PDB file of C-alpha atoms and ligand atoms in Angstrom:
ATOM      1  CA  MET A 194     104.722  88.582 115.510  1.00 56.00           C
ATOM      2  CA  SER A 195     102.792  85.829 117.461  1.00 58.00           C
ATOM      3  CA  ALA A 196     106.502  84.196 117.926  1.00 55.00           C
ATOM      4  CA  VAL A 197     107.308  87.154 120.114  1.00 58.00           C
ATOM      5  CA  GLN A 198     104.584  86.698 122.664  1.00 61.00           C
ATOM      6  CA  THR A 199     105.455  83.145 123.343  1.00 64.00           C
ATOM      7  CA  ASP A 200     106.706  81.699 126.834  1.00 73.00           C
ATOM      8  CA  SER A 201     108.061  78.543 125.350  1.00 80.00           C
ATOM      9  CA  ASP A 202     111.904  77.907 124.851  1.00 87.00           C
ATOM     10  CA  PHE A 203     111.301  76.571 121.490  1.00 91.00           C
ATOM     11  CA  ILE A 204     109.606  78.214 118.305  1.00 93.00           C
ATOM     12  CA  ILE A 205     108.828  75.455 115.507  1.00 92.00           C
ATOM     13  CA  PHE A 206     108.384  77.569 112.546  1.00 87.00           C
ATOM     14  CA  ASN A 207     106.161  76.321 110.039  1.00 84.00           C
ATOM     15  CA  GLY A 208     107.456  78.528 106.913  1.00 88.00           C
ATOM     16  CA  VAL A 209     110.289  78.975 104.829  1.00 94.00           C
ATOM     17  CA  ARG A 210     113.782  80.100 106.314  1.00 95.00           C
ATOM     18  CA  PHE A 211     113.495  83.806 105.963  1.00 96.00           C
ATOM     19  CA  MET A 212     110.682  83.542 108.226  1.00 95.00           C
ATOM     20  CA  ALA A 213     112.122  81.651 110.783  1.00 95.00           C
ATOM     21  CA  GLU A 214     115.301  83.880 110.618  1.00 97.00           C
ATOM     22  CA  THR A 215     112.689  86.646 111.294  1.00 96.00           C
ATOM     23  CA  ALA A 216     111.654  84.942 114.224  1.00 94.00           C
ATOM     24  CA  LYS A 217     114.938  84.197 115.653  1.00 96.00           C
ATOM     25  CA  ILE A 218     116.040  88.015 115.257  1.00 96.00           C
ATOM     26  CA  LEU A 219     112.693  88.867 117.375  1.00 94.00           C
ATOM     27  CA  ASN A 220     113.344  86.093 119.726  1.00 93.00           C
ATOM     28  CA  PRO A 221     117.345  85.604 120.088  1.00 94.00           C
ATOM     29  CA  SER A 222     117.286  83.708 123.777  1.00 93.00           C
ATOM     30  CA  LYS A 223     114.830  81.047 122.000  1.00 93.00           C
ATOM     31  CA  LYS A 224     115.593  78.184 120.107  1.00 95.00           C
ATOM     32  CA  VAL A 225     113.943  78.504 116.545  1.00 96.00           C
ATOM     33  CA  LEU A 226     113.734  75.290 114.447  1.00 96.00           C
ATOM     34  CA  ILE A 227     112.474  74.998 110.977  1.00 95.00           C
ATOM     35  CA  ALA A 228     111.282  71.782 109.400  1.00 92.00           C
ATOM     36  CA  ASP A 229     113.296  72.068 106.440  1.00 93.00           C
ATOM     37  CA  LYS A 230     116.299  74.363 106.242  1.00 93.00           C
ATOM     38  CA  THR A 231     116.190  73.992 102.430  1.00 93.00           C
ATOM     39  CA  ALA A 232     112.837  75.890 102.247  1.00 94.00           C
ATOM     40  CA  GLY A 233     114.275  78.907 100.335  1.00 95.00           C
ATOM     41  CA  CYS A 234     112.490  81.851  98.758  1.00 96.00           C
ATOM     42  CA  SER A 235     113.722  83.012  95.209  1.00 96.00           C
ATOM     43  CA  LEU A 236     113.453  86.895  96.690  1.00 97.00           C
ATOM     44  CA  ALA A 237     115.696  85.940  99.601  1.00 97.00           C
ATOM     45  CA  ASP A 238     117.963  83.478  97.650  1.00 96.00           C
ATOM     46  CA  ASP A 239     118.871  85.520  94.969  1.00 94.00           C
ATOM     47  CA  PHE A 240     119.624  88.786  96.857  1.00 95.00           C
ATOM     48  CA  GLY A 241     122.387  89.642  99.376  1.00 94.00           C
ATOM     49  CA  ALA A 242     124.065  92.177 101.711  1.00 96.00           C
ATOM     50  CA  GLU A 243     126.566  92.809  98.727  1.00 94.00           C
ATOM     51  CA  ASP A 244     123.874  94.148  96.579  1.00 94.00           C
ATOM     52  CA  VAL A 245     122.478  96.620  99.188  1.00 95.00           C
ATOM     53  CA  ARG A 246     126.062  97.853  99.655  1.00 95.00           C
ATOM     54  CA  ILE A 247     126.168  98.748  95.946  1.00 94.00           C
ATOM     55  CA  LEU A 248     123.050 100.560  95.999  1.00 96.00           C
ATOM     56  CA  LYS A 249     124.161 102.506  99.245  1.00 96.00           C
ATOM     57  CA  GLU A 250     127.411 103.637  97.411  1.00 95.00           C
ATOM     58  CA  LYS A 251     125.776 104.565  94.540  1.00 95.00           C
ATOM     59  CA  TYR A 252     122.705 106.658  96.806  1.00 96.00           C
ATOM     60  CA  PRO A 253     124.704 107.840  99.597  1.00 96.00           C
ATOM     61  CA  GLY A 254     122.375 109.203 102.276  1.00 96.00           C
ATOM     62  CA  VAL A 255     118.964 107.276 100.878  1.00 98.00           C
ATOM     63  CA  PRO A 256     117.462 105.355 103.212  1.00 98.00           C
ATOM     64  CA  VAL A 257     116.789 101.716 102.250  1.00 98.00           C
ATOM     65  CA  MET A 258     113.745  99.891 102.747  1.00 98.00           C
ATOM     66  CA  ILE A 259     113.893  95.692 102.644  1.00 98.00           C
ATOM     67  CA  TYR A 260     110.999  93.553 102.135  1.00 98.00           C
ATOM     68  CA  ILE A 261     110.701  91.173 104.803  1.00 97.00           C
ATOM     69  CA  ASN A 262     111.407  88.225 102.170  1.00 97.00           C
ATOM     70  CA  SER A 263     115.077  88.476 102.974  1.00 98.00           C
ATOM     71  CA  TYR A 264     117.681  86.895 105.059  1.00 98.00           C
ATOM     72  CA  ALA A 265     119.147  88.488 107.807  1.00 98.00           C
ATOM     73  CA  ASP A 266     122.471  89.515 106.552  1.00 98.00           C
ATOM     74  CA  ALA A 267     120.851  91.745 103.929  1.00 98.00           C
ATOM     75  CA  LYS A 268     118.251  93.044 106.340  1.00 98.00           C
ATOM     76  CA  ALA A 269     121.376  93.996 108.673  1.00 98.00           C
ATOM     77  CA  GLU A 270     122.549  96.423 106.046  1.00 98.00           C
ATOM     78  CA  CYS A 271     119.017  98.308 105.662  1.00 98.00           C
ATOM     79  CA  ASP A 272     117.174 101.116 107.633  1.00 98.00           C
ATOM     80  CA  VAL A 273     113.754  99.620 107.622  1.00 98.00           C
ATOM     81  CA  CYS A 274     112.054  96.595 106.575  1.00 98.00           C
ATOM     82  CA  CYS A 275     108.201  96.421 105.185  1.00 98.00           C
ATOM     83  CA  THR A 276     105.545  93.706 104.464  1.00 97.00           C
ATOM     84  CA  SER A 277     103.430  93.763 101.484  1.00 96.00           C
ATOM     85  CA  ALA A 278     100.716  94.887 103.905  1.00 96.00           C
ATOM     86  CA  ASN A 279     102.442  97.891 105.003  1.00 97.00           C
ATOM     87  CA  ALA A 280     104.976  98.751 102.183  1.00 97.00           C
ATOM     88  CA  GLU A 281     103.212 101.864 101.209  1.00 97.00           C
ATOM     89  CA  LYS A 282     102.774 103.271 104.647  1.00 97.00           C
ATOM     90  CA  ILE A 283     106.378 102.728 105.891  1.00 98.00           C
ATOM     91  CA  ALA A 284     107.734 104.298 102.269  1.00 98.00           C
ATOM     92  CA  MET A 285     105.779 107.097 103.093  1.00 97.00           C
ATOM     93  CA  ALA A 286     106.528 107.476 107.117  1.00 97.00           C
ATOM     94  CA  MET A 287     110.409 107.480 105.889  1.00 98.00           C
ATOM     95  CA  PRO A 288     112.368 110.603 105.672  1.00 97.00           C
ATOM     96  CA  GLY A 289     113.258 112.278 102.403  1.00 96.00           C
ATOM     97  CA  ASN A 290     111.737 112.462  98.758  1.00 97.00           C
ATOM     98  CA  GLU A 291     113.693 109.225  97.775  1.00 97.00           C
ATOM     99  CA  LEU A 292     113.847 105.884  98.898  1.00 98.00           C
ATOM    100  CA  ILE A 293     115.599 102.614  98.265  1.00 98.00           C
ATOM    101  CA  PHE A 294     113.483  99.419  97.752  1.00 98.00           C
ATOM    102  CA  VAL A 295     114.807  95.784  97.582  1.00 98.00           C
ATOM    103  CA  PRO A 296     114.927  93.147  96.938  1.00 97.00           C
ATOM    104  CA  ASP A 297     111.648  92.609  94.568  1.00 97.00           C
ATOM    105  CA  LEU A 298     111.820  94.436  91.092  1.00 97.00           C
ATOM    106  CA  PHE A 299     108.164  94.016  90.324  1.00 97.00           C
ATOM    107  CA  PHE A 300     107.079  95.158  93.942  1.00 98.00           C
ATOM    108  CA  ALA A 301     109.552  98.094  93.414  1.00 98.00           C
ATOM    109  CA  GLN A 302     108.266  99.032  90.275  1.00 97.00           C
ATOM    110  CA  ASN A 303     104.718  98.635  91.552  1.00 98.00           C
ATOM    111  CA  LEU A 304     105.344 100.890  94.198  1.00 98.00           C
ATOM    112  CA  GLU A 305     107.115 103.496  92.203  1.00 97.00           C
ATOM    113  CA  ASN A 306     103.914 103.533  90.041  1.00 97.00           C
ATOM    114  CA  VAL A 307     101.413 103.892  93.260  1.00 97.00           C
ATOM    115  CA  LEU A 308     103.978 106.414  94.741  1.00 97.00           C
ATOM    116  CA  GLU A 309     104.637 108.431  91.850  1.00 97.00           C
ATOM    117  CA  GLY A 310     104.751 112.294  92.552  1.00 96.00           C
ATOM    118  CA  GLN A 311     104.811 111.506  96.640  1.00 97.00           C
ATOM    119  CA  LYS A 312     108.266 109.438  96.680  1.00 97.00           C
ATOM    120  CA  LYS A 313     110.988 108.326  93.984  1.00 97.00           C
ATOM    121  CA  ILE A 314     111.705 104.798  94.428  1.00 98.00           C
ATOM    122  CA  LEU A 315     114.941 103.733  93.481  1.00 97.00           C
ATOM    123  CA  TYR A 316     115.695  99.897  93.455  1.00 97.00           C
ATOM    124  CA  PRO A 317     118.356  97.342  91.827  1.00 94.00           C
ATOM    125  CA  GLY A 318     119.071  97.479  88.107  1.00 90.00           C
ATOM    126  CA  LYS A 319     117.433 101.389  87.879  1.00 90.00           C
ATOM    127  CA  GLU A 320     120.639 103.159  86.424  1.00 87.00           C
ATOM    128  CA  ASN A 321     122.699 100.876  88.830  1.00 88.00           C
ATOM    129  CA  SER A 322     124.408  97.589  88.769  1.00 85.00           C
ATOM    130  CA  ALA A 323     122.995  96.178  91.835  1.00 88.00           C
ATOM    131  CA  LYS A 324     121.087  92.793  91.067  1.00 89.00           C
ATOM    132  CA  GLY A 325     117.806  92.310  92.297  1.00 92.00           C
ATOM    133  CA  ALA A 326     115.214  89.458  92.495  1.00 96.00           C
ATOM    134  CA  VAL A 327     111.594  88.489  91.778  1.00 96.00           C
ATOM    135  CA  CYS A 328     109.132  86.060  93.106  1.00 96.00           C
ATOM    136  CA  GLU A 329     109.624  82.952  90.891  1.00 95.00           C
ATOM    137  CA  VAL A 330     105.698  82.071  91.616  1.00 93.00           C
ATOM    138  CA  HIS A 331     104.101  85.616  91.023  1.00 95.00           C
ATOM    139  CA  GLU A 332     106.564  86.423  87.751  1.00 95.00           C
ATOM    140  CA  LYS A 333     104.448  83.735  86.088  1.00 93.00           C
ATOM    141  CA  PHE A 334     101.589  85.466  85.363  1.00 94.00           C
ATOM    142  CA  THR A 335     101.648  87.528  82.369  1.00 95.00           C
ATOM    143  CA  LEU A 336      99.070  90.307  81.123  1.00 97.00           C
ATOM    144  CA  GLU A 337      97.936  87.729  78.479  1.00 96.00           C
ATOM    145  CA  ASP A 338      97.260  85.392  81.339  1.00 93.00           C
ATOM    146  CA  ILE A 339      95.124  87.846  82.979  1.00 94.00           C
ATOM    147  CA  ILE A 340      93.057  89.077  79.899  1.00 95.00           C
ATOM    148  CA  ALA A 341      92.473  85.330  79.108  1.00 94.00           C
ATOM    149  CA  ILE A 342      91.312  84.225  82.366  1.00 93.00           C
ATOM    150  CA  ARG A 343      88.828  87.541  82.480  1.00 95.00           C
ATOM    151  CA  GLU A 344      87.431  86.054  79.184  1.00 94.00           C
ATOM    152  CA  SER A 345      87.301  82.563  80.259  1.00 92.00           C
ATOM    153  CA  PHE A 346      85.837  83.023  83.503  1.00 92.00           C
ATOM    154  CA  GLY A 347      83.448  85.874  82.877  1.00 94.00           C
ATOM    155  CA  ILE A 348      85.453  88.078  85.312  1.00 95.00           C
ATOM    156  CA  GLY A 349      84.747  91.370  83.148  1.00 93.00           C
ATOM    157  CA  LYS A 350      86.509  94.771  84.280  1.00 92.00           C
ATOM    158  CA  ASN A 351      84.316  96.849  86.500  1.00 88.00           C
ATOM    159  CA  HIS A 352      81.967  94.197  87.417  1.00 94.00           C
ATOM    160  CA  PRO A 353      80.225  94.858  90.863  1.00 93.00           C
ATOM    161  CA  LYS A 354      80.512  91.307  92.054  1.00 96.00           C
ATOM    162  CA  ARG A 355      83.414  89.705  90.027  1.00 97.00           C
ATOM    163  CA  MET A 356      87.052  90.226  91.060  1.00 97.00           C
ATOM    164  CA  MET A 357      90.300  89.777  89.697  1.00 97.00           C
ATOM    165  CA  TYR A 358      93.041  90.033  92.678  1.00 96.00           C
ATOM    166  CA  VAL A 359      96.646  90.622  92.113  1.00 96.00           C
ATOM    167  CA  HIS A 360      99.362  90.488  94.539  1.00 95.00           C
ATOM    168  CA  TRP A 361     101.956  93.143  94.901  1.00 97.00           C
ATOM    169  CA  GLU A 362     104.516  90.695  93.744  1.00 96.00           C
ATOM    170  CA  CYS A 363     103.118  90.394  90.017  1.00 96.00           C
ATOM    171  CA  LYS A 364     104.579  92.305  87.355  1.00 97.00           C
ATOM    172  CA  PRO A 365     103.432  96.139  86.989  1.00 97.00           C
ATOM    173  CA  GLU A 366     101.473  95.395  83.986  1.00 97.00           C
ATOM    174  CA  VAL A 367      99.371  92.477  85.600  1.00 97.00           C
ATOM    175  CA  LEU A 368      98.965  94.710  88.958  1.00 97.00           C
ATOM    176  CA  GLN A 369      97.602  97.377  86.464  1.00 96.00           C
ATOM    177  CA  GLU A 370      94.928  95.078  85.189  1.00 95.00           C
ATOM    178  CA  ALA A 371      93.452  94.150  88.661  1.00 96.00           C
ATOM    179  CA  ASP A 372      90.502  95.034  90.205  1.00 97.00           C
ATOM    180  CA  TYR A 373      92.348  95.118  93.537  1.00 97.00           C
ATOM    181  CA  TYR A 374      95.826  94.344  94.372  1.00 96.00           C
ATOM    182  CA  GLY A 375      97.406  93.844  97.701  1.00 96.00           C
ATOM    183  CA  SER A 376      99.110  91.674 100.197  1.00 95.00           C
ATOM    184  CA  THR A 377      97.490  87.888 100.875  1.00 94.00           C
ATOM    185  CA  ALA A 378      96.004  89.223 104.097  1.00 95.00           C
ATOM    186  CA  GLN A 379      94.599  92.280 102.428  1.00 96.00           C
ATOM    187  CA  ILE A 380      92.815  90.360  99.562  1.00 96.00           C
ATOM    188  CA  ARG A 381      91.548  87.894 102.114  1.00 97.00           C
ATOM    189  CA  ASN A 382      89.902  90.875 104.106  1.00 97.00           C
ATOM    190  CA  ASP A 383      88.698  92.386 101.119  1.00 98.00           C
ATOM    191  CA  ILE A 384      86.775  88.939 100.127  1.00 98.00           C
ATOM    192  CA  ALA A 385      85.741  88.740 103.727  1.00 98.00           C
ATOM    193  CA  LYS A 386      84.229  92.297 103.522  1.00 98.00           C
ATOM    194  CA  ARG A 387      82.559  91.733  99.894  1.00 98.00           C
ATOM    195  CA  VAL A 388      80.806  88.425 100.802  1.00 97.00           C
ATOM    196  CA  GLU A 389      79.657  89.841 104.428  1.00 97.00           C
ATOM    197  CA  GLY A 390      78.108  92.574 102.036  1.00 97.00           C
ATOM    198  CA  GLY A 391      76.980  90.118  99.531  1.00 96.00           C
ATOM    199  CA  ASN A 392      78.984  91.680  97.009  1.00 96.00           C
ATOM    200  CA  LEU A 393      81.075  88.795  95.544  1.00 97.00           C
ATOM    201  CA  GLU A 394      80.163  85.950  93.465  1.00 97.00           C
ATOM    202  CA  LYS A 395      83.386  85.165  91.212  1.00 96.00           C
ATOM    203  CA  ALA A 396      86.839  85.700  91.865  1.00 96.00           C
ATOM    204  CA  PHE A 397      90.459  84.978  90.639  1.00 95.00           C
ATOM    205  CA  ILE A 398      93.551  85.272  92.749  1.00 95.00           C
ATOM    206  CA  ALA A 399      96.887  86.024  90.839  1.00 92.00           C
ATOM    207  CA  SER A 400      98.839  84.430  93.710  1.00 90.00           C
ATOM    208  CA  GLU A 401     100.206  80.754  94.859  1.00 88.00           C
ATOM    209  CA  CYS A 402      97.316  78.220  94.502  1.00 85.00           C
ATOM    210  CA  GLU A 403      97.545  77.153  98.148  1.00 85.00           C
ATOM    211  CA  LEU A 404      95.899  80.907  98.728  1.00 90.00           C
ATOM    212  CA  THR A 405      93.067  80.240  96.447  1.00 92.00           C
ATOM    213  CA  SER A 406      92.459  76.694  97.958  1.00 91.00           C
ATOM    214  CA  ASN A 407      92.350  78.021 101.499  1.00 93.00           C
ATOM    215  CA  LEU A 408      90.037  80.762 100.242  1.00 95.00           C
ATOM    216  CA  MET A 409      87.547  78.288  98.631  1.00 95.00           C
ATOM    217  CA  GLU A 410      87.422  76.606 102.110  1.00 95.00           C
ATOM    218  CA  GLU A 411      86.698  79.764 103.915  1.00 97.00           C
ATOM    219  CA  PHE A 412      84.274  81.040 101.514  1.00 97.00           C
ATOM    220  CA  PRO A 413      82.454  78.469 100.023  1.00 96.00           C
ATOM    221  CA  SER A 414      79.901  80.980  98.732  1.00 97.00           C
ATOM    222  CA  VAL A 415      82.222  82.369  96.190  1.00 97.00           C
ATOM    223  CA  GLU A 416      83.147  80.774  92.617  1.00 96.00           C
ATOM    224  CA  PHE A 417      87.017  80.895  92.329  1.00 94.00           C
ATOM    225  CA  ALA A 418      88.112  80.352  89.106  1.00 86.00           C
ATOM    226  CA  THR A 419      91.120  78.248  89.038  1.00 76.00           C
ATOM    227  CA  ALA A 420      93.077  76.022  86.604  1.00 58.00           C
ATOM    228  CA  CYS A 421      96.165  76.112  89.350  1.00 71.00           C
ATOM    229  CA  SER A 422      99.502  75.084  88.672  1.00 74.00           C
ATOM    230  CA  VAL A 423     101.477  78.167  90.273  1.00 79.00           C
ATOM    231  CA  ARG A 424     102.774  76.723  93.086  1.00 83.00           C
ATOM    232  CA  CYS A 425     105.898  77.662  95.177  1.00 86.00           C
ATOM    233  CA  ASN A 426     108.051  74.618  95.716  1.00 88.00           C
ATOM    234  CA  HIS A 427     109.622  76.214  98.600  1.00 88.00           C
ATOM    235  CA  MET A 428     106.678  76.607 100.532  1.00 87.00           C
ATOM    236  CA  ALA A 429     105.742  72.793  99.673  1.00 85.00           C
ATOM    237  CA  LYS A 430     108.794  71.650 101.578  1.00 88.00           C
ATOM    238  CA  ILE A 431     107.354  72.550 104.712  1.00 86.00           C
ATOM    239  CA  SER A 432     104.774  69.973 105.696  1.00 83.00           C
ATOM    240  CA  LEU A 433     103.487  68.437 108.957  1.00 84.00           C
ATOM    241  CA  ASN A 434     105.174  65.232 108.840  1.00 88.00           C
ATOM    242  CA  LYS A 435     108.408  67.119 109.144  1.00 89.00           C
ATOM    243  CA  ILE A 436     107.347  68.469 112.467  1.00 91.00           C
ATOM    244  CA  GLN A 437     106.776  65.322 114.272  1.00 91.00           C
ATOM    245  CA  PRO A 438     110.623  64.431 114.182  1.00 92.00           C
ATOM    246  CA  ILE A 439     111.303  67.670 115.686  1.00 94.00           C
ATOM    247  CA  LEU A 440     108.876  67.388 118.595  1.00 93.00           C
ATOM    248  CA  GLU A 441     110.249  63.692 119.233  1.00 93.00           C
ATOM    249  CA  ALA A 442     113.619  65.259 119.353  1.00 94.00           C
ATOM    250  CA  ILE A 443     112.857  67.970 121.866  1.00 93.00           C
ATOM    251  CA  ASP A 444     111.150  65.279 123.882  1.00 92.00           C
ATOM    252  CA  SER A 445     114.007  62.991 124.069  1.00 94.00           C
ATOM    253  CA  GLY A 446     116.635  65.690 124.413  1.00 91.00           C
ATOM    254  CA  ALA A 447     118.384  64.894 121.205  1.00 94.00           C
ATOM    255  CA  ASP A 448     120.442  66.909 118.960  1.00 94.00           C
ATOM    256  CA  LEU A 449     118.361  69.922 117.231  1.00 95.00           C
ATOM    257  CA  SER A 450     121.109  71.441 115.031  1.00 94.00           C
ATOM    258  CA  LYS A 451     119.562  69.917 111.827  1.00 94.00           C
ATOM    259  CA  TRP A 452     116.694  72.090 112.409  1.00 96.00           C
ATOM    260  CA  GLU A 453     118.035  75.073 114.550  1.00 96.00           C
ATOM    261  CA  VAL A 454     118.261  78.329 113.010  1.00 96.00           C
ATOM    262  CA  VAL A 455     121.814  79.777 113.970  1.00 96.00           C
ATOM    263  CA  LEU A 456     122.618  83.567 113.343  1.00 97.00           C
ATOM    264  CA  SER A 457     125.770  85.433 114.870  1.00 97.00           C
ATOM    265  CA  GLU A 458     124.950  87.792 117.908  1.00 97.00           C
ATOM    266  CA  SER A 459     125.981  90.799 115.737  1.00 97.00           C
ATOM    267  CA  THR A 460     123.761  89.700 112.612  1.00 97.00           C
ATOM    268  CA  ILE A 461     120.829  89.497 114.916  1.00 98.00           C
ATOM    269  CA  GLN A 462     121.622  92.954 116.703  1.00 98.00           C
ATOM    270  CA  ARG A 463     121.988  94.915 113.218  1.00 98.00           C
ATOM    271  CA  ALA A 464     119.089  92.879 111.373  1.00 98.00           C
ATOM    272  CA  SER A 465     116.802  93.675 114.636  1.00 98.00           C
ATOM    273  CA  LYS A 466     117.010  97.368 113.806  1.00 98.00           C
ATOM    274  CA  PRO A 467     114.963  97.561 110.598  1.00 98.00           C
ATOM    275  CA  ILE A 468     112.470  95.134 111.597  1.00 97.00           C
ATOM    276  CA  GLN A 469     111.762  97.207 115.068  1.00 96.00           C
ATOM    277  CA  LYS A 470     111.723 100.647 112.928  1.00 98.00           C
ATOM    278  CA  MET A 471     109.220  98.928 110.937  1.00 97.00           C
ATOM    279  CA  LEU A 472     107.055  97.911 114.115  1.00 95.00           C
ATOM    280  CA  SER A 473     107.480 101.561 115.399  1.00 96.00           C
ATOM    281  CA  LEU A 474     106.144 103.011 112.238  1.00 96.00           C
ATOM    282  CA  SER A 475     103.527 100.564 111.631  1.00 89.00           C
ATOM    283  CA  SER A 476     101.939 100.780 115.096  1.00 79.00           C
TER     284      SER A 476
HETATM  285  S1  SF4 B 656     105.630  82.569  96.738  1.00 61.76           S
HETATM  286 FE1  SF4 B 656     107.782  81.294  97.340  1.00 61.76          FE
HETATM  287  S2  SF4 B 656     109.170  82.490  95.969  1.00 61.76           S
HETATM  288 FE2  SF4 B 656     107.500  83.616  96.215  1.00 61.76          FE
HETATM  289  S3  SF4 B 656     107.670  84.983  97.558  1.00 61.76           S
HETATM  290 FE3  SF4 B 656     106.770  83.437  98.628  1.00 61.76          FE
HETATM  291  S4  SF4 B 656     108.016  82.111  99.489  1.00 61.76           S
HETATM  292 FE4  SF4 B 656     109.072  83.448  98.006  1.00 61.76          FE
END
């Protein structure tokens, strides 16, 4: 969202490709540059516009909500977008008793469980032939892992000062074992609130390792359990040393096509609708 407010003609996006595409959709007149165009995301890479069309044919008239972790051509087929922080709110704000949610199969099942009795969540593979996707990082956590981590690090269930945090993209049985589940920002904010109130001494985060590393720096009073090997290879492709050549190319007026995110005008127009809808429903 900060990218929308900038006056600069260039946006250098320090994140994976679906994020840079989103910045381009929101800033069609600006040049959006990404340090490495091959920095993907298993959720976006394994799901396309055709999969949305299969679901729309199967469930005519049912609105489609797409996770922000998707490419522009898939977004262009959908009614509304969501992030992990606002999925519940946006789902409930959409009309009707049913909602198609794509592409994250685990997130969809978690939402289905949380919204049971309030909204029916339909998703790829659930009585249909559409193909969904999962986050290759969060899918690594199993229920057995979480139980073993609780035991080895002394993070007992319902302990007042020890917390097992789980991201929405984890498997349903892992989410159900959590003391708290949410988006990266929600997890960070819960930690901050607990630290301020003196209510957190130990925590484990079932998410990407770099998140725990950052939280360790931000909250040194908390003992974070970590034996981390769960890393996102896509995010790892974006590094500061790849930014320098972009800055030099801008300064010298060199060709920027190697880094530029290019989307057709019609894709931008169609993909901006679900994003704008999300922004209007979440404000
Ligand atoms: S951790 Fe990596 S694969 Fe998983 S959602 Fe994030 S970018 Fe995609």
